[in-house]
Amino acid sequence: MIRNVLGSVLALTGAAAAVLSPFRDWYDGRLGRHYRVDELFTGITAGRPGPLGSILVAFLFSALLAVVGVVVRSRLLVASAGVVVLGFTVLWMVRQGESVGSLTVAGDGSGLGWGVAGAAAGGVLLLAGAAVMSGRRGAGHRSVHERHDRPYAAPGSENPDTWPPTQEPGPSVQTSTLPEPEPELYTGPDPAERHRPVPGSGPGSGSAPGADGRPQG
């Protein structure tokens, strides 16, 4: 978030500097908007272009790219705007050097002016803004905390022994459709043993128990 804000500020500052540069002196008191765009490819002349044919149009297009790139958080668009501004500035310096023989910087304003410096600084700021911006995060670029905060999904029926999510083998799972047999809870003697007659105690045994419970013979 902070990187996007800082990069946006740098990019917008560079775009503003690039747009304002053609309204300042570029060389020998001549404004940047008095140079035709096609002169950067064919050679510098003394003619003055119309509003739609000057180098200002290229810088306005670069500023538009930068603004759109900041809105959609596209580093590519912002970097492209910086490349266009620097490219046109360097190309102008090459053509101007060919026209006058050499480029000079003089204190009386007879050489390179502040307009060229503003255009170069604007292009550098646009590239710096693109480098600082973090861009738009996609679905696959979630933070580490977001990935760890997601709950684990329960395993499917094909892997019943993979829960908990430690992936360690768990207890065996009843896979039969029949109910699991329950263990016998009664642990006393067999009820059938209670009704089994004791040998020699039935009728007709020929003896009867005495007072002490022993059979009398």
PDB file of C-alpha atoms in Angstrom:
ATOM      1  CA  MET A   1       0.000   0.000   0.000  1.00  0.00           C
ATOM      2  CA  ILE A   2       2.734   2.474   0.987  1.00  0.00           C
ATOM      3  CA  ARG A   3       4.786   1.562  -2.072  1.00  0.00           C
ATOM      4  CA  ASN A   4       1.838   2.198  -4.374  1.00  0.00           C
ATOM      5  CA  VAL A   5       1.192   5.608  -2.799  1.00  0.00           C
ATOM      6  CA  LEU A   6       4.845   6.648  -2.995  1.00  0.00           C
ATOM      7  CA  GLY A   7       5.186   5.368  -6.551  1.00  0.00           C
ATOM      8  CA  SER A   8       2.013   7.173  -7.590  1.00  0.00           C
ATOM      9  CA  VAL A   9       3.307  10.462  -6.168  1.00  0.00           C
ATOM     10  CA  LEU A  10       6.590  10.092  -8.042  1.00  0.00           C
ATOM     11  CA  ALA A  11       4.822   9.162 -11.280  1.00  0.00           C
ATOM     12  CA  LEU A  12       2.360  12.062 -11.136  1.00  0.00           C
ATOM     13  CA  THR A  13       5.157  14.498 -10.303  1.00  0.00           C
ATOM     14  CA  GLY A  14       7.149  13.253 -13.273  1.00  0.00           C
ATOM     15  CA  ALA A  15       4.143  13.516 -15.574  1.00  0.00           C
ATOM     16  CA  ALA A  16       3.533  17.106 -14.478  1.00  0.00           C
ATOM     17  CA  ALA A  17       7.189  18.029 -15.009  1.00  0.00           C
ATOM     18  CA  ALA A  18       7.128  16.486 -18.490  1.00  0.00           C
ATOM     19  CA  VAL A  19       3.987  18.377 -19.522  1.00  0.00           C
ATOM     20  CA  LEU A  20       5.287  21.714 -18.227  1.00  0.00           C
ATOM     21  CA  SER A  21       8.719  21.362 -19.821  1.00  0.00           C
ATOM     22  CA  PRO A  22       7.648  22.343 -23.403  1.00  0.00           C
ATOM     23  CA  PHE A  23       6.472  25.707 -22.064  1.00  0.00           C
ATOM     24  CA  ARG A  24      10.008  26.573 -20.959  1.00  0.00           C
ATOM     25  CA  ASP A  25      13.188  27.318 -22.926  1.00  0.00           C
ATOM     26  CA  TRP A  26      14.898  24.338 -24.500  1.00  0.00           C
ATOM     27  CA  TYR A  27      17.716  25.907 -26.486  1.00  0.00           C
ATOM     28  CA  ASP A  28      18.720  29.516 -27.198  1.00  0.00           C
ATOM     29  CA  GLY A  29      15.460  30.823 -25.759  1.00  0.00           C
ATOM     30  CA  ARG A  30      13.283  28.633 -28.003  1.00  0.00           C
ATOM     31  CA  LEU A  31      10.382  26.958 -26.198  1.00  0.00           C
ATOM     32  CA  GLY A  32       9.963  23.221 -26.373  1.00  0.00           C
ATOM     33  CA  ARG A  33       6.487  23.502 -27.886  1.00  0.00           C
ATOM     34  CA  HIS A  34       8.045  25.322 -30.874  1.00  0.00           C
ATOM     35  CA  TYR A  35       9.678  22.079 -32.049  1.00  0.00           C
ATOM     36  CA  ARG A  36       7.746  19.789 -34.359  1.00  0.00           C
ATOM     37  CA  VAL A  37       7.500  16.095 -33.546  1.00  0.00           C
ATOM     38  CA  ASP A  38       8.640  15.074 -37.027  1.00  0.00           C
ATOM     39  CA  GLU A  39      11.747  17.272 -36.636  1.00  0.00           C
ATOM     40  CA  LEU A  40      13.035  14.757 -34.100  1.00  0.00           C
ATOM     41  CA  PHE A  41      13.303  12.268 -36.979  1.00  0.00           C
ATOM     42  CA  THR A  42      14.098  14.504 -39.952  1.00  0.00           C
ATOM     43  CA  GLY A  43      16.130  17.318 -38.419  1.00  0.00           C
ATOM     44  CA  ILE A  44      15.600  20.593 -36.567  1.00  0.00           C
ATOM     45  CA  THR A  45      14.279  23.546 -38.603  1.00  0.00           C
ATOM     46  CA  ALA A  46      13.368  27.146 -37.806  1.00  0.00           C
ATOM     47  CA  GLY A  47       9.652  26.642 -38.475  1.00  0.00           C
ATOM     48  CA  ARG A  48       7.069  26.606 -35.713  1.00  0.00           C
ATOM     49  CA  PRO A  49       4.449  23.867 -35.603  1.00  0.00           C
ATOM     50  CA  GLY A  50       0.755  24.066 -34.844  1.00  0.00           C
ATOM     51  CA  PRO A  51      -0.784  23.054 -31.508  1.00  0.00           C
ATOM     52  CA  LEU A  52      -1.211  19.420 -32.573  1.00  0.00           C
ATOM     53  CA  GLY A  53       2.173  19.003 -34.209  1.00  0.00           C
ATOM     54  CA  SER A  54       4.564  20.047 -31.474  1.00  0.00           C
ATOM     55  CA  ILE A  55       6.514  17.927 -29.051  1.00  0.00           C
ATOM     56  CA  LEU A  56       3.951  18.870 -26.421  1.00  0.00           C
ATOM     57  CA  VAL A  57       1.540  16.304 -27.887  1.00  0.00           C
ATOM     58  CA  ALA A  58       3.958  13.463 -27.175  1.00  0.00           C
ATOM     59  CA  PHE A  59       4.405  14.598 -23.594  1.00  0.00           C
ATOM     60  CA  LEU A  60       0.649  14.933 -23.095  1.00  0.00           C
ATOM     61  CA  PHE A  61       0.238  11.367 -24.306  1.00  0.00           C
ATOM     62  CA  SER A  62       2.906  10.223 -21.843  1.00  0.00           C
ATOM     63  CA  ALA A  63       1.158  12.033 -19.004  1.00  0.00           C
ATOM     64  CA  LEU A  64      -2.114  10.326 -19.931  1.00  0.00           C
ATOM     65  CA  LEU A  65      -0.383   6.937 -19.835  1.00  0.00           C
ATOM     66  CA  ALA A  66       1.044   7.752 -16.419  1.00  0.00           C
ATOM     67  CA  VAL A  67      -2.339   8.792 -15.002  1.00  0.00           C
ATOM     68  CA  VAL A  68      -4.035   5.649 -16.298  1.00  0.00           C
ATOM     69  CA  GLY A  69      -1.179   3.541 -14.935  1.00  0.00           C
ATOM     70  CA  VAL A  70      -1.554   5.115 -11.497  1.00  0.00           C
ATOM     71  CA  VAL A  71      -5.325   4.588 -11.474  1.00  0.00           C
ATOM     72  CA  VAL A  72      -5.116   0.921 -12.433  1.00  0.00           C
ATOM     73  CA  ARG A  73      -1.815   0.445 -10.561  1.00  0.00           C
ATOM     74  CA  SER A  74      -0.013  -0.729 -13.688  1.00  0.00           C
ATOM     75  CA  ARG A  75       3.747  -0.482 -13.483  1.00  0.00           C
ATOM     76  CA  LEU A  76       4.028  -1.216 -17.199  1.00  0.00           C
ATOM     77  CA  LEU A  77       2.000   1.848 -18.229  1.00  0.00           C
ATOM     78  CA  VAL A  78       3.909   4.159 -15.897  1.00  0.00           C
ATOM     79  CA  ALA A  79       7.246   2.813 -17.101  1.00  0.00           C
ATOM     80  CA  SER A  80       6.126   3.185 -20.725  1.00  0.00           C
ATOM     81  CA  ALA A  81       5.316   6.850 -20.091  1.00  0.00           C
ATOM     82  CA  GLY A  82       8.792   7.391 -18.659  1.00  0.00           C
ATOM     83  CA  VAL A  83      10.426   5.692 -21.640  1.00  0.00           C
ATOM     84  CA  VAL A  84       8.480   7.889 -24.076  1.00  0.00           C
ATOM     85  CA  VAL A  85       9.465  11.110 -22.277  1.00  0.00           C
ATOM     86  CA  LEU A  86      13.141  10.177 -21.992  1.00  0.00           C
ATOM     87  CA  GLY A  87      13.197   8.825 -25.528  1.00  0.00           C
ATOM     88  CA  PHE A  88      11.846  12.020 -27.076  1.00  0.00           C
ATOM     89  CA  THR A  89      14.167  14.138 -24.919  1.00  0.00           C
ATOM     90  CA  VAL A  90      17.272  12.206 -25.910  1.00  0.00           C
ATOM     91  CA  LEU A  91      16.201  12.154 -29.553  1.00  0.00           C
ATOM     92  CA  TRP A  92      15.737  15.930 -29.483  1.00  0.00           C
ATOM     93  CA  MET A  93      19.205  16.391 -27.991  1.00  0.00           C
ATOM     94  CA  VAL A  94      20.698  14.296 -30.769  1.00  0.00           C
ATOM     95  CA  ARG A  95      18.930  16.290 -33.528  1.00  0.00           C
ATOM     96  CA  GLN A  96      19.672  19.601 -31.889  1.00  0.00           C
ATOM     97  CA  GLY A  97      23.330  18.679 -31.563  1.00  0.00           C
ATOM     98  CA  GLU A  98      23.444  17.790 -35.237  1.00  0.00           C
ATOM     99  CA  SER A  99      21.792  21.110 -36.100  1.00  0.00           C
ATOM    100  CA  VAL A 100      24.134  23.431 -34.161  1.00  0.00           C
ATOM    101  CA  GLY A 101      27.228  21.245 -34.134  1.00  0.00           C
ATOM    102  CA  SER A 102      27.377  20.802 -30.339  1.00  0.00           C
ATOM    103  CA  LEU A 103      25.225  21.341 -27.293  1.00  0.00           C
ATOM    104  CA  THR A 104      26.329  23.930 -24.774  1.00  0.00           C
ATOM    105  CA  VAL A 105      25.160  25.144 -21.396  1.00  0.00           C
ATOM    106  CA  ALA A 106      25.565  28.892 -20.811  1.00  0.00           C
ATOM    107  CA  GLY A 107      24.502  31.139 -17.996  1.00  0.00           C
ATOM    108  CA  ASP A 108      22.987  33.736 -20.345  1.00  0.00           C
ATOM    109  CA  GLY A 109      20.396  31.273 -21.671  1.00  0.00           C
ATOM    110  CA  SER A 110      22.075  30.755 -25.046  1.00  0.00           C
ATOM    111  CA  GLY A 111      22.501  27.008 -24.558  1.00  0.00           C
ATOM    112  CA  LEU A 112      20.388  24.259 -23.096  1.00  0.00           C
ATOM    113  CA  GLY A 113      17.486  25.609 -21.090  1.00  0.00           C
ATOM    114  CA  TRP A 114      15.522  24.453 -18.080  1.00  0.00           C
ATOM    115  CA  GLY A 115      12.869  22.887 -20.272  1.00  0.00           C
ATOM    116  CA  VAL A 116      15.210  20.056 -21.284  1.00  0.00           C
ATOM    117  CA  ALA A 117      16.155  19.503 -17.651  1.00  0.00           C
ATOM    118  CA  GLY A 118      12.481  19.376 -16.687  1.00  0.00           C
ATOM    119  CA  ALA A 119      11.698  16.837 -19.393  1.00  0.00           C
ATOM    120  CA  ALA A 120      14.637  14.618 -18.397  1.00  0.00           C
ATOM    121  CA  ALA A 121      13.713  14.850 -14.712  1.00  0.00           C
ATOM    122  CA  GLY A 122      10.103  14.005 -15.522  1.00  0.00           C
ATOM    123  CA  GLY A 123      11.120  10.859 -17.386  1.00  0.00           C
ATOM    124  CA  VAL A 124      13.394   9.758 -14.546  1.00  0.00           C
ATOM    125  CA  LEU A 125      10.642  10.321 -11.978  1.00  0.00           C
ATOM    126  CA  LEU A 126       8.214   8.268 -14.052  1.00  0.00           C
ATOM    127  CA  LEU A 127      10.635   5.355 -14.190  1.00  0.00           C
ATOM    128  CA  ALA A 128      11.338   5.689 -10.477  1.00  0.00           C
ATOM    129  CA  GLY A 129       7.621   5.670  -9.735  1.00  0.00           C
ATOM    130  CA  ALA A 130       7.157   2.487 -11.775  1.00  0.00           C
ATOM    131  CA  ALA A 131      10.045   0.857  -9.909  1.00  0.00           C
ATOM    132  CA  VAL A 132       8.672   1.801  -6.482  1.00  0.00           C
ATOM    133  CA  MET A 133       5.080   0.752  -7.154  1.00  0.00           C
ATOM    134  CA  SER A 134       4.193  -2.762  -6.105  1.00  0.00           C
ATOM    135  CA  GLY A 135       1.447  -3.042  -8.715  1.00  0.00           C
ATOM    136  CA  ARG A 136      -1.823  -4.895  -8.433  1.00  0.00           C
ATOM    137  CA  ARG A 137      -1.841  -8.161  -6.473  1.00  0.00           C
ATOM    138  CA  GLY A 138      -3.591 -11.079  -8.131  1.00  0.00           C
ATOM    139  CA  ALA A 139      -5.396 -13.981  -6.552  1.00  0.00           C
ATOM    140  CA  GLY A 140      -2.217 -16.040  -6.422  1.00  0.00           C
ATOM    141  CA  HIS A 141      -0.214 -13.346  -4.587  1.00  0.00           C
ATOM    142  CA  ARG A 142      -1.869 -13.439  -1.200  1.00  0.00           C
ATOM    143  CA  SER A 143       0.140 -12.654   1.872  1.00  0.00           C
ATOM    144  CA  VAL A 144       1.553 -15.353   4.108  1.00  0.00           C
ATOM    145  CA  HIS A 145      -0.909 -14.538   6.893  1.00  0.00           C
ATOM    146  CA  GLU A 146      -3.872 -14.787   4.532  1.00  0.00           C
ATOM    147  CA  ARG A 147      -2.745 -18.215   3.368  1.00  0.00           C
ATOM    148  CA  HIS A 148      -2.244 -19.475   6.935  1.00  0.00           C
ATOM    149  CA  ASP A 149      -5.518 -18.046   8.225  1.00  0.00           C
ATOM    150  CA  ARG A 150      -7.590 -20.120   5.840  1.00  0.00           C
ATOM    151  CA  PRO A 151      -9.184 -23.160   7.574  1.00  0.00           C
ATOM    152  CA  TYR A 152      -8.221 -26.620   6.459  1.00  0.00           C
ATOM    153  CA  ALA A 153     -10.797 -28.408   4.380  1.00  0.00           C
ATOM    154  CA  ALA A 154     -12.128 -31.725   5.648  1.00  0.00           C
ATOM    155  CA  PRO A 155     -10.848 -34.755   3.713  1.00  0.00           C
ATOM    156  CA  GLY A 156     -13.081 -36.547   1.283  1.00  0.00           C
ATOM    157  CA  SER A 157     -14.364 -40.072   1.510  1.00  0.00           C
ATOM    158  CA  GLU A 158     -11.460 -41.332  -0.588  1.00  0.00           C
ATOM    159  CA  ASN A 159      -8.932 -40.375   2.124  1.00  0.00           C
ATOM    160  CA  PRO A 160     -10.643 -40.958   5.483  1.00  0.00           C
ATOM    161  CA  ASP A 161      -7.420 -41.275   7.483  1.00  0.00           C
ATOM    162  CA  THR A 162      -5.875 -37.870   6.663  1.00  0.00           C
ATOM    163  CA  TRP A 163      -7.529 -35.843   9.435  1.00  0.00           C
ATOM    164  CA  PRO A 164      -6.266 -33.907  11.405  1.00  0.00           C
ATOM    165  CA  PRO A 165      -4.283 -31.878   8.840  1.00  0.00           C
ATOM    166  CA  THR A 166      -0.938 -33.121  10.170  1.00  0.00           C
ATOM    167  CA  GLN A 167      -1.238 -35.805   7.493  1.00  0.00           C
ATOM    168  CA  GLU A 168      -0.433 -38.439  10.121  1.00  0.00           C
ATOM    169  CA  PRO A 169      -2.332 -41.730   9.946  1.00  0.00           C
ATOM    170  CA  GLY A 170      -5.405 -41.638  12.127  1.00  0.00           C
ATOM    171  CA  PRO A 171      -7.497 -44.451  13.613  1.00  0.00           C
ATOM    172  CA  SER A 172      -9.110 -46.901  11.347  1.00  0.00           C
ATOM    173  CA  VAL A 173     -12.475 -45.856   9.944  1.00  0.00           C
ATOM    174  CA  GLN A 174     -15.478 -48.179   9.594  1.00  0.00           C
ATOM    175  CA  THR A 175     -15.973 -48.467   5.849  1.00  0.00           C
ATOM    176  CA  SER A 176     -18.759 -51.081   5.924  1.00  0.00           C
ATOM    177  CA  THR A 177     -22.359 -50.012   5.379  1.00  0.00           C
ATOM    178  CA  LEU A 178     -23.481 -52.233   8.289  1.00  0.00           C
ATOM    179  CA  PRO A 179     -23.492 -50.853  11.837  1.00  0.00           C
ATOM    180  CA  GLU A 180     -20.384 -51.501  13.865  1.00  0.00           C
ATOM    181  CA  PRO A 181     -20.912 -54.409  16.343  1.00  0.00           C
ATOM    182  CA  GLU A 182     -21.187 -53.346  19.966  1.00  0.00           C
ATOM    183  CA  PRO A 183     -19.195 -55.200  22.649  1.00  0.00           C
ATOM    184  CA  GLU A 184     -20.967 -57.394  25.279  1.00  0.00           C
ATOM    185  CA  LEU A 185     -21.217 -55.340  28.463  1.00  0.00           C
ATOM    186  CA  TYR A 186     -22.419 -58.141  30.854  1.00  0.00           C
ATOM    187  CA  THR A 187     -19.490 -59.828  32.560  1.00  0.00           C
ATOM    188  CA  GLY A 188     -21.290 -62.055  35.161  1.00  0.00           C
ATOM    189  CA  PRO A 189     -21.958 -65.814  34.955  1.00  0.00           C
ATOM    190  CA  ASP A 190     -23.982 -67.254  32.186  1.00  0.00           C
ATOM    191  CA  PRO A 191     -27.716 -67.034  33.061  1.00  0.00           C
ATOM    192  CA  ALA A 192     -28.184 -70.604  31.799  1.00  0.00           C
ATOM    193  CA  GLU A 193     -25.983 -71.870  34.662  1.00  0.00           C
ATOM    194  CA  ARG A 194     -28.545 -70.701  37.268  1.00  0.00           C
ATOM    195  CA  HIS A 195     -31.241 -73.153  36.087  1.00  0.00           C
ATOM    196  CA  ARG A 196     -28.941 -76.165  35.747  1.00  0.00           C
ATOM    197  CA  PRO A 197     -29.873 -78.771  38.474  1.00  0.00           C
ATOM    198  CA  VAL A 198     -27.248 -79.684  41.046  1.00  0.00           C
ATOM    199  CA  PRO A 199     -26.388 -83.417  40.981  1.00  0.00           C
ATOM    200  CA  GLY A 200     -28.139 -85.367  43.807  1.00  0.00           C
ATOM    201  CA  SER A 201     -30.479 -82.557  44.796  1.00  0.00           C
ATOM    202  CA  GLY A 202     -33.455 -83.395  42.620  1.00  0.00           C
ATOM    203  CA  PRO A 203     -36.594 -85.448  43.593  1.00  0.00           C
ATOM    204  CA  GLY A 204     -36.056 -89.132  44.029  1.00  0.00           C
ATOM    205  CA  SER A 205     -32.518 -88.737  44.982  1.00  0.00           C
ATOM    206  CA  GLY A 206     -33.167 -90.772  48.195  1.00  0.00           C
ATOM    207  CA  SER A 207     -31.847 -88.245  50.646  1.00  0.00           C
ATOM    208  CA  ALA A 208     -33.012 -85.004  52.090  1.00  0.00           C
ATOM    209  CA  PRO A 209     -30.956 -82.196  53.387  1.00  0.00           C
ATOM    210  CA  GLY A 210     -30.504 -81.952  57.136  1.00  0.00           C
ATOM    211  CA  ALA A 211     -30.561 -78.914  59.334  1.00  0.00           C
ATOM    212  CA  ASP A 212     -27.038 -78.071  58.391  1.00  0.00           C
ATOM    213  CA  GLY A 213     -27.839 -78.287  54.650  1.00  0.00           C
ATOM    214  CA  ARG A 214     -26.018 -81.613  54.178  1.00  0.00           C
ATOM    215  CA  PRO A 215     -27.841 -84.541  52.656  1.00  0.00           C
ATOM    216  CA  GLN A 216     -28.802 -87.264  55.078  1.00  0.00           C
ATOM    217  CA  GLY A 217     -28.049 -90.681  53.904  1.00  0.00           C
TER     218      GLY A 217
END
